[in-house]
Tab-separated table of C-alpha atoms in Angstrom:
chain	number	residue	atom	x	y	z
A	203	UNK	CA	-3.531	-22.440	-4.032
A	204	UNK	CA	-0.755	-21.704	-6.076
A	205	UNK	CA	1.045	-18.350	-4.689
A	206	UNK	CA	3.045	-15.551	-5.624
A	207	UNK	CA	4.009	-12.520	-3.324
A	208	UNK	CA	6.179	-8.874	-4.089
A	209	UNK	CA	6.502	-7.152	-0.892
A	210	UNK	CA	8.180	-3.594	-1.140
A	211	UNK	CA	9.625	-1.377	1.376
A	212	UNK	CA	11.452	1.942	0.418
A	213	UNK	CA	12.751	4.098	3.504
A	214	UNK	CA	15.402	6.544	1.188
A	215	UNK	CA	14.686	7.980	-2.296
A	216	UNK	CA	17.410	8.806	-4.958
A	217	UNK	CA	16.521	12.388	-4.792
A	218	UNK	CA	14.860	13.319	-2.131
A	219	UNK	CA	16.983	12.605	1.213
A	220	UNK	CA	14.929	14.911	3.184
A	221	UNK	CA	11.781	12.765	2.385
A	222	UNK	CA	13.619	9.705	4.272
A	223	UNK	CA	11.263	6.988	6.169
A	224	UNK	CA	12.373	4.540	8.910
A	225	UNK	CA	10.000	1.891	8.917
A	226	UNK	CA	9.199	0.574	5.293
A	227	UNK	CA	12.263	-1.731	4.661
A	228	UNK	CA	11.028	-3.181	8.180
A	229	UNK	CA	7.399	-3.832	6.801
A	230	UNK	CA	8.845	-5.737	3.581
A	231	UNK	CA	10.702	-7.675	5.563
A	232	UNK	CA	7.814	-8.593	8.257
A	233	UNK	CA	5.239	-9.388	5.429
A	234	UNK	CA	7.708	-11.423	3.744
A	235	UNK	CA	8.211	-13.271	7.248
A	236	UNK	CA	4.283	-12.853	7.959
A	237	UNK	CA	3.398	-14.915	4.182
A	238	UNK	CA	5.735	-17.444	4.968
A	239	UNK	CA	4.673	-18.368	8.435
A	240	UNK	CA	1.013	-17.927	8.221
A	241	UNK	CA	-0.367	-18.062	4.584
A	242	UNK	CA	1.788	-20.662	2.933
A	243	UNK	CA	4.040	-19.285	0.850
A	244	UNK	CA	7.418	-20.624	0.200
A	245	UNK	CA	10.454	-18.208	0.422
A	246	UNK	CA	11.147	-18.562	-3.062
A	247	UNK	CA	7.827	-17.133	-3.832
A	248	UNK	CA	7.472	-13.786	-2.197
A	249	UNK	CA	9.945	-11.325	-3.858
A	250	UNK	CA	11.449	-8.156	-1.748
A	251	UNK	CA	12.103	-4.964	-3.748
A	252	UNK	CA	13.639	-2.633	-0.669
A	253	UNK	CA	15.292	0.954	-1.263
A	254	UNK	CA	17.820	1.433	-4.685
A	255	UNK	CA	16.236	-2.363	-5.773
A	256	UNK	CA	12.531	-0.404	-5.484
A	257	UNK	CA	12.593	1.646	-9.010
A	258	UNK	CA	9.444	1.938	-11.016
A	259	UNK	CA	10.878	0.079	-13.994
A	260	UNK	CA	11.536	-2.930	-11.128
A	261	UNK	CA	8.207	-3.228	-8.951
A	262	UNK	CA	6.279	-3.187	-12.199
A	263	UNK	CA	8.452	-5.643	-13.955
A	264	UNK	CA	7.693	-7.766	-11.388
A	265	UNK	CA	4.323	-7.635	-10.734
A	266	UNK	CA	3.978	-7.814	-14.230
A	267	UNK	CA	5.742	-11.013	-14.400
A	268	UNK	CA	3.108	-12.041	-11.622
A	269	UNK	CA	0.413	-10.994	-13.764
A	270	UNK	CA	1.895	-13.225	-16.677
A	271	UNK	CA	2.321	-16.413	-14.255
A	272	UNK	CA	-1.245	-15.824	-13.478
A	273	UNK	CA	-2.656	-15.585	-16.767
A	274	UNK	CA	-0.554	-18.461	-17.715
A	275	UNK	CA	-2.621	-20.504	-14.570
A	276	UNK	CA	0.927	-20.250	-12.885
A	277	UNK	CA	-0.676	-18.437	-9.827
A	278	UNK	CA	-4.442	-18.166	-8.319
A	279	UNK	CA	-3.991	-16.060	-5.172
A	280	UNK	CA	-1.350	-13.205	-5.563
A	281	UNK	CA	-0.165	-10.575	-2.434
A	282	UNK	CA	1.047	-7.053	-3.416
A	283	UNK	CA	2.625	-4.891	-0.059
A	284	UNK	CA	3.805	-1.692	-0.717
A	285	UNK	CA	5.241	0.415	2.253
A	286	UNK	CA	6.697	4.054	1.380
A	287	UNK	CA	5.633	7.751	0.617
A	288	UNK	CA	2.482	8.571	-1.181
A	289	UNK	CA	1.306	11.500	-2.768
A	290	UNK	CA	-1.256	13.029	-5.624
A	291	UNK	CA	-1.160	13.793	-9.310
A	292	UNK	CA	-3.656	15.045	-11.112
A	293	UNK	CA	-5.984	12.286	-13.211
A	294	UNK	CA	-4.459	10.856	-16.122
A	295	UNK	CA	-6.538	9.117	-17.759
A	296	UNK	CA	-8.720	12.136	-18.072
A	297	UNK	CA	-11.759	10.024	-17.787
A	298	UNK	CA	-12.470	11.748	-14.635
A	299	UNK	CA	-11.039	14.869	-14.717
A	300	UNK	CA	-12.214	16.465	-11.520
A	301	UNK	CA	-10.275	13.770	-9.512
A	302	UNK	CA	-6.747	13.360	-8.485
A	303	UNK	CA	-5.122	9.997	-8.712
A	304	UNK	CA	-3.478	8.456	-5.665
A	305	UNK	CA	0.112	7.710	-6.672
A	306	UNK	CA	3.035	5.419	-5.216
A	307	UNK	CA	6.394	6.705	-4.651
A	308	UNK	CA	8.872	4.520	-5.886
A	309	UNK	CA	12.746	5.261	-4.742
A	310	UNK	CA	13.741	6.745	-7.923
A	311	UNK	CA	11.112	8.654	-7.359
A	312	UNK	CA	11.235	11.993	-9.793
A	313	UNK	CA	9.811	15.723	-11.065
A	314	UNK	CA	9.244	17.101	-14.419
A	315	UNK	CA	8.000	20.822	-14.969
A	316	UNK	CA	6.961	21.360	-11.352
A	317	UNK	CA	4.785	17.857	-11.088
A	318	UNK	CA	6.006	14.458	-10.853
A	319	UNK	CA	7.365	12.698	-13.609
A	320	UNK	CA	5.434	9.999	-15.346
A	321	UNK	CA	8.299	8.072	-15.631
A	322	UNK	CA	9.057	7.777	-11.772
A	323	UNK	CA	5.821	7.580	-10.409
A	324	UNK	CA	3.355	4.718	-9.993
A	325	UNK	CA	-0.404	5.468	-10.287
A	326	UNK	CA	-3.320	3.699	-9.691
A	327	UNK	CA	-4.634	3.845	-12.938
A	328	UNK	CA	-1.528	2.689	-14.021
A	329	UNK	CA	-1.746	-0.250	-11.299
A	330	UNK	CA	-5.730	-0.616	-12.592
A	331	UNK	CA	-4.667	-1.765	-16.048
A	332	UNK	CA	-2.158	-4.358	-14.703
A	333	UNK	CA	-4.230	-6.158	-12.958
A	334	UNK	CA	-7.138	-5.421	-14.702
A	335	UNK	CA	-5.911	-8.551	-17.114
A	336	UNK	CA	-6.030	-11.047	-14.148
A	337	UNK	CA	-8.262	-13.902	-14.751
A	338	UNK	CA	-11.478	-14.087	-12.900
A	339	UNK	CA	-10.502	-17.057	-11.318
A	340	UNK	CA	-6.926	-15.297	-9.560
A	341	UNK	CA	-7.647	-13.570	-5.930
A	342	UNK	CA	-5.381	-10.683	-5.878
A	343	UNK	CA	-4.522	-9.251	-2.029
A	344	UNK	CA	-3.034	-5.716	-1.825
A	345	UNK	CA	-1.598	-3.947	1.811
A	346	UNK	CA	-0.915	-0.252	1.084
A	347	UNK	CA	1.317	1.331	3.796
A	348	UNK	CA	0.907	4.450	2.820
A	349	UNK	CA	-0.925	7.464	2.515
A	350	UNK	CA	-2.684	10.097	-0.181
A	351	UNK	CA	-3.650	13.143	0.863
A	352	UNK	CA	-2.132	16.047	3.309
A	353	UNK	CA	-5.144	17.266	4.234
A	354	UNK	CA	-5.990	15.043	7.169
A	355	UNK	CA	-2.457	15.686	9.101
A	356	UNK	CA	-3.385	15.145	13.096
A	357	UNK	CA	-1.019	16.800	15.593
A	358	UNK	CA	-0.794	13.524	17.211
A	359	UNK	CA	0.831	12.034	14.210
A	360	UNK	CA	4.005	14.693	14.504
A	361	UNK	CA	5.090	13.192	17.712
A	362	UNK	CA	8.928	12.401	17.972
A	363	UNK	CA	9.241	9.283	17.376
A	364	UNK	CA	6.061	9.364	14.182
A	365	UNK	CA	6.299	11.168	11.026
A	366	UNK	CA	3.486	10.862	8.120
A	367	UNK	CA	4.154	8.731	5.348
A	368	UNK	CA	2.740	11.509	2.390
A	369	UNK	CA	4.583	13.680	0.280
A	370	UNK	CA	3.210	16.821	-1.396
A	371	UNK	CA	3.631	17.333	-4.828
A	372	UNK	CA	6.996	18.931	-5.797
A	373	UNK	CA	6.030	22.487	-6.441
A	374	UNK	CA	3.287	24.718	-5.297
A	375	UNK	CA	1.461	25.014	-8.542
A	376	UNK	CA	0.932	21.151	-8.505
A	377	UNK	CA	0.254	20.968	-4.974
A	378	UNK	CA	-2.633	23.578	-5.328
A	379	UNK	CA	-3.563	21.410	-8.416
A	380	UNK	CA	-4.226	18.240	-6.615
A	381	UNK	CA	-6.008	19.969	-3.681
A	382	UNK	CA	-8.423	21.093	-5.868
A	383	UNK	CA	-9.629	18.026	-7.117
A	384	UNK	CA	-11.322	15.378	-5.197
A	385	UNK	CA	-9.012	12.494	-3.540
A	386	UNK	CA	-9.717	8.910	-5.369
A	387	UNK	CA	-9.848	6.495	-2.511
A	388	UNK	CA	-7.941	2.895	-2.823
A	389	UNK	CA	-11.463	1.468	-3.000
A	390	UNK	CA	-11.459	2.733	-6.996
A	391	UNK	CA	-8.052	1.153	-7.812
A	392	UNK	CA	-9.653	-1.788	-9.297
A	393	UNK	CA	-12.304	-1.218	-11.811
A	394	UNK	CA	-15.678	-1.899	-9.685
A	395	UNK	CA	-16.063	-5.775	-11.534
A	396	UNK	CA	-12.590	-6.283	-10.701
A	397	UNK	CA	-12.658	-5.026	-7.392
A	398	UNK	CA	-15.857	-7.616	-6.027
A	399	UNK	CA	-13.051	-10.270	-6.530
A	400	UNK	CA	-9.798	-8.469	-4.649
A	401	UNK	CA	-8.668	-7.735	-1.461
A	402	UNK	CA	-7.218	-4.449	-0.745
A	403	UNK	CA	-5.857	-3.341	2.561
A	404	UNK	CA	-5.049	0.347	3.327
A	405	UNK	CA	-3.078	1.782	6.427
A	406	UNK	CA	-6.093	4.796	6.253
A	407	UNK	CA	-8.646	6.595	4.711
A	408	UNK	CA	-8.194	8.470	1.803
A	409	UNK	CA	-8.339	11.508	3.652
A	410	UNK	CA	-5.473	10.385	6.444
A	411	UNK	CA	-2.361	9.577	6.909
A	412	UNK	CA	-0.242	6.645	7.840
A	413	UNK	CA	2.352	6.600	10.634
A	414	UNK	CA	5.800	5.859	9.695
A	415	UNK	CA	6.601	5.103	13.998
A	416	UNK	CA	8.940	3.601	16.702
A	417	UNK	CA	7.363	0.865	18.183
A	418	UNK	CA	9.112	-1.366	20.801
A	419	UNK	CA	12.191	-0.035	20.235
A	420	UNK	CA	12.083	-0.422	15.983
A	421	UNK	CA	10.214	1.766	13.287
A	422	UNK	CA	7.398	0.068	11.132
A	423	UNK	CA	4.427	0.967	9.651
A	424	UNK	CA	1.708	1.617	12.490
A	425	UNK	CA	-0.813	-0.348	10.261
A	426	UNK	CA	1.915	-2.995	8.915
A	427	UNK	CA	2.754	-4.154	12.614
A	428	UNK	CA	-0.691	-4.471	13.904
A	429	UNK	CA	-1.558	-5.950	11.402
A	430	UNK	CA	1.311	-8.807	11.779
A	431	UNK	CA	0.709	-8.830	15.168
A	432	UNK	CA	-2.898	-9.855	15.163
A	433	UNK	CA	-2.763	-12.619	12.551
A	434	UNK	CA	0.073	-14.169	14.423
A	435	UNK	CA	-1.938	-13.745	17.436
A	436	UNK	CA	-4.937	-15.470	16.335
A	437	UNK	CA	-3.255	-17.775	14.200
A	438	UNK	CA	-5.386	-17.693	11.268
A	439	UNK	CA	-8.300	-18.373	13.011
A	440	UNK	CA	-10.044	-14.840	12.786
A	441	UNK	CA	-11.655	-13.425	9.659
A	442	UNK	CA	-10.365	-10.816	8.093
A	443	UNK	CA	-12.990	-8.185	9.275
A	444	UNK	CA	-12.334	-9.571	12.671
A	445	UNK	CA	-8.632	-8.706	11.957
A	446	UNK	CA	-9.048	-5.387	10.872
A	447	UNK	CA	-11.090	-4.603	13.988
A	448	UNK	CA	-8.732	-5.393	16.177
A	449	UNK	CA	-5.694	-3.349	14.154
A	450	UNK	CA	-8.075	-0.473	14.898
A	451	UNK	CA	-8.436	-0.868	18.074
A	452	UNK	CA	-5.209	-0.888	18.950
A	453	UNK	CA	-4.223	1.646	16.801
A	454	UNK	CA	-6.672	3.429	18.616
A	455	UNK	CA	-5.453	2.815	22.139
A	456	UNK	CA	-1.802	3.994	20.944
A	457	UNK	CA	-3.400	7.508	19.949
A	458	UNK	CA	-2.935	7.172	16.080
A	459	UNK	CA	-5.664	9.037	14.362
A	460	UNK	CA	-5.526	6.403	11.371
A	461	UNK	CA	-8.295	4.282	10.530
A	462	UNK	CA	-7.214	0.832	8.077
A	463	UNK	CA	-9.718	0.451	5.751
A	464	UNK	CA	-10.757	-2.937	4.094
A	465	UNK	CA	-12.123	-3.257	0.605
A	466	UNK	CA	-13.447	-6.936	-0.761
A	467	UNK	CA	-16.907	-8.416	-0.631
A	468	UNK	CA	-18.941	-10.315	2.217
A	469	UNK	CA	-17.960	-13.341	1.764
A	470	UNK	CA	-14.120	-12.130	2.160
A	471	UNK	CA	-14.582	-10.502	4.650
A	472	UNK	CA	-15.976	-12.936	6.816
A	473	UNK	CA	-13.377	-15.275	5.600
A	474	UNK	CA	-10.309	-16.448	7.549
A	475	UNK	CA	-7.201	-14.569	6.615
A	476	UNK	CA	-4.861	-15.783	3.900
A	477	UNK	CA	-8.551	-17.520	2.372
C-alpha cells in the first residue's frame, strides 16, 4: 500500500506553561520510529509536527495535504498520532446540541470570551469533515494520546512521576458548560459509514484519562509505549485486538486506571497490525 503518516507530539503550549506535558514529543518520535520499523513506511513519509511546529493552522495543513494525496490515489492507508492535552467545548455543529465535542489541543492553543477559541482549537467535528472526503477505498488509522473529560480523574493517576493529559476549559462558566452535556466518545469522530472503514485507537474511554508518565527512566504516553512495545514484541504477528489486549493488561499490572479502546470492524480487528 501506498502510505502516508503525521505523527504529533506537543509537551509545551504558547500560553499555557503551567499546562506543560513530558511525554508527547517522546510518543511522536516513537511512532515515527514504530511506522518505519514495523509497518513500512519510509522516513520521508511520516511527517513530525512536535511543540512551536504543532499549531492548528500546521497539523491541519498537513493532514489536509494527506487527504488531497489520497483523493488524488496518492495514498490508500494513512496513520494520524496525536499525543498532547485534551479537553471539551461545547457542540458546534449544533446538530446535537446536548453533547460536548471532544477537542485537541494544539500548542498555540488559545481562549476567547471565557471558552476556547475556534481558531486554536481542533475538534472532532472539525477532524469529521476532513476525512469525511477520503475515498472508500483509503484505510485511515488514528492513535489518540489523549484524553476528554475530567470527570474520571483516579488518585492513582496523580502519582509523582504521572500527571493526566486533560485540560479543563479556560473559565468556570465553560467548564460548567461542558459538564453538563454528555461526553462524545472517539467512536463518533467519523460519521458511522465512515467509521466501518477506519481504525481509531484511543489511550481511554471517554470518561478517563490518559497518563502523561515516567517509565524506565523517560516520560511517554502510558498507552503510546505499550502500545510500541507490544507490536515490536510480537513482530506483527498479533492482530490488532490481540494487541490491544495485551496494552491493557499491562497497563493494568502498572496500576493505571486507563482502559485503550479500539474502534474498527471485525474483520480489522482480527487483522494483523499495520493490515
Amino acid at each position: 500500500m501506498a502510505k502516508k503518516a503525521l505523527c504529533v507530539g506537543i509537551n509545551r503550549f504558547r500560553n499555557y506553561p503551567s499546562a506543560t506535558l513530558n511525554g508527547c514529543v517522546n510518543d511522536a518520535r516513537e511512532m515515527k520510529k514504530l511506522l518505519t520499523d514495523h509497518f513500512g513506511f519510509s522516513p520521508g513519509s511520516v511527517a513530525t509536527l512536535t511543540d512551536s511546529k504543532a499549531t492548528k493552522r500546521n497539523i491541519m495543513a498537513r493532514l489536509q495535504e494527506m487527504v488531497d494525496g489520497a483523493v488524488a490515489g496518492k495514498y490508500d492507508y494513512l496513520v494520524f498520532s496525536f499525543s498532547s492535552h485534551g479537553t471539551q467545548v461545547p457542540d458546534s455543529g449544533n446538530d446535537e446540541p446536548d453533547l460536548a465535542d471532544e477537542a485537541f489541543c494544539p500548542y498555540d492553543l488559545a481562549e476567547e470570551s471565557g471558552g476556547w477559541h475556534a481558531g486554536h482549537i481542533i475538534t472532532d467535528d472539525e477532524l469529521n469533515l476532513l476525512f469525511a472526503a477520503l475515498p472508500e477505498q483509503v484505510t485511515l488509522e488514528a492513535f489518540f494520546d489523549t484524553c476528554h473529560s475530567g470527570t474520571g480523574l483516579r488518585a492513582v493517576d496523580f502519582a509523582a512521576k504521572r500527571k493526566p493529559r486533560y485540560l479543563s476549559p479556560p473559565s468556570i462558566r465553560a467548564f460548567f458548560q461542558a459538564e453538563a452535556l454528555k461526553p462524545r466518545g472517539l467512536r463518533d469522530l467519523l460519521a458511522e459509514n465512515e467509521a466501518i472503514r477506519h481504525i481509531l485507537w484511543t489511550g481511554c474511554q471517554a470518561d478517563q484519562t490518559s497518563a502523561d508518565a515516567q517509565i524506565g527512566g523517560n516520560w511517554h504516553g502510558a498507552f503510546t509505549y505499550f502500545l510500541c512495545r507490544e507490536i515490536r514484541a510480537c513482530a506483527n504477528t498479533l492482530t490488532r485486538a490481540e494487541v490491544l489486549k495485551n496494552i491493557r493488561k499491562a497497563l493494568k499490572s502498572g496500576r493505571y486506571s486507563q482502559i485503550p479502546q479500539l474502534e474498527c470492524d471485525d474483520a480489522r480487528k482480527t487483522a494483523r497490525s499495520g493490515s
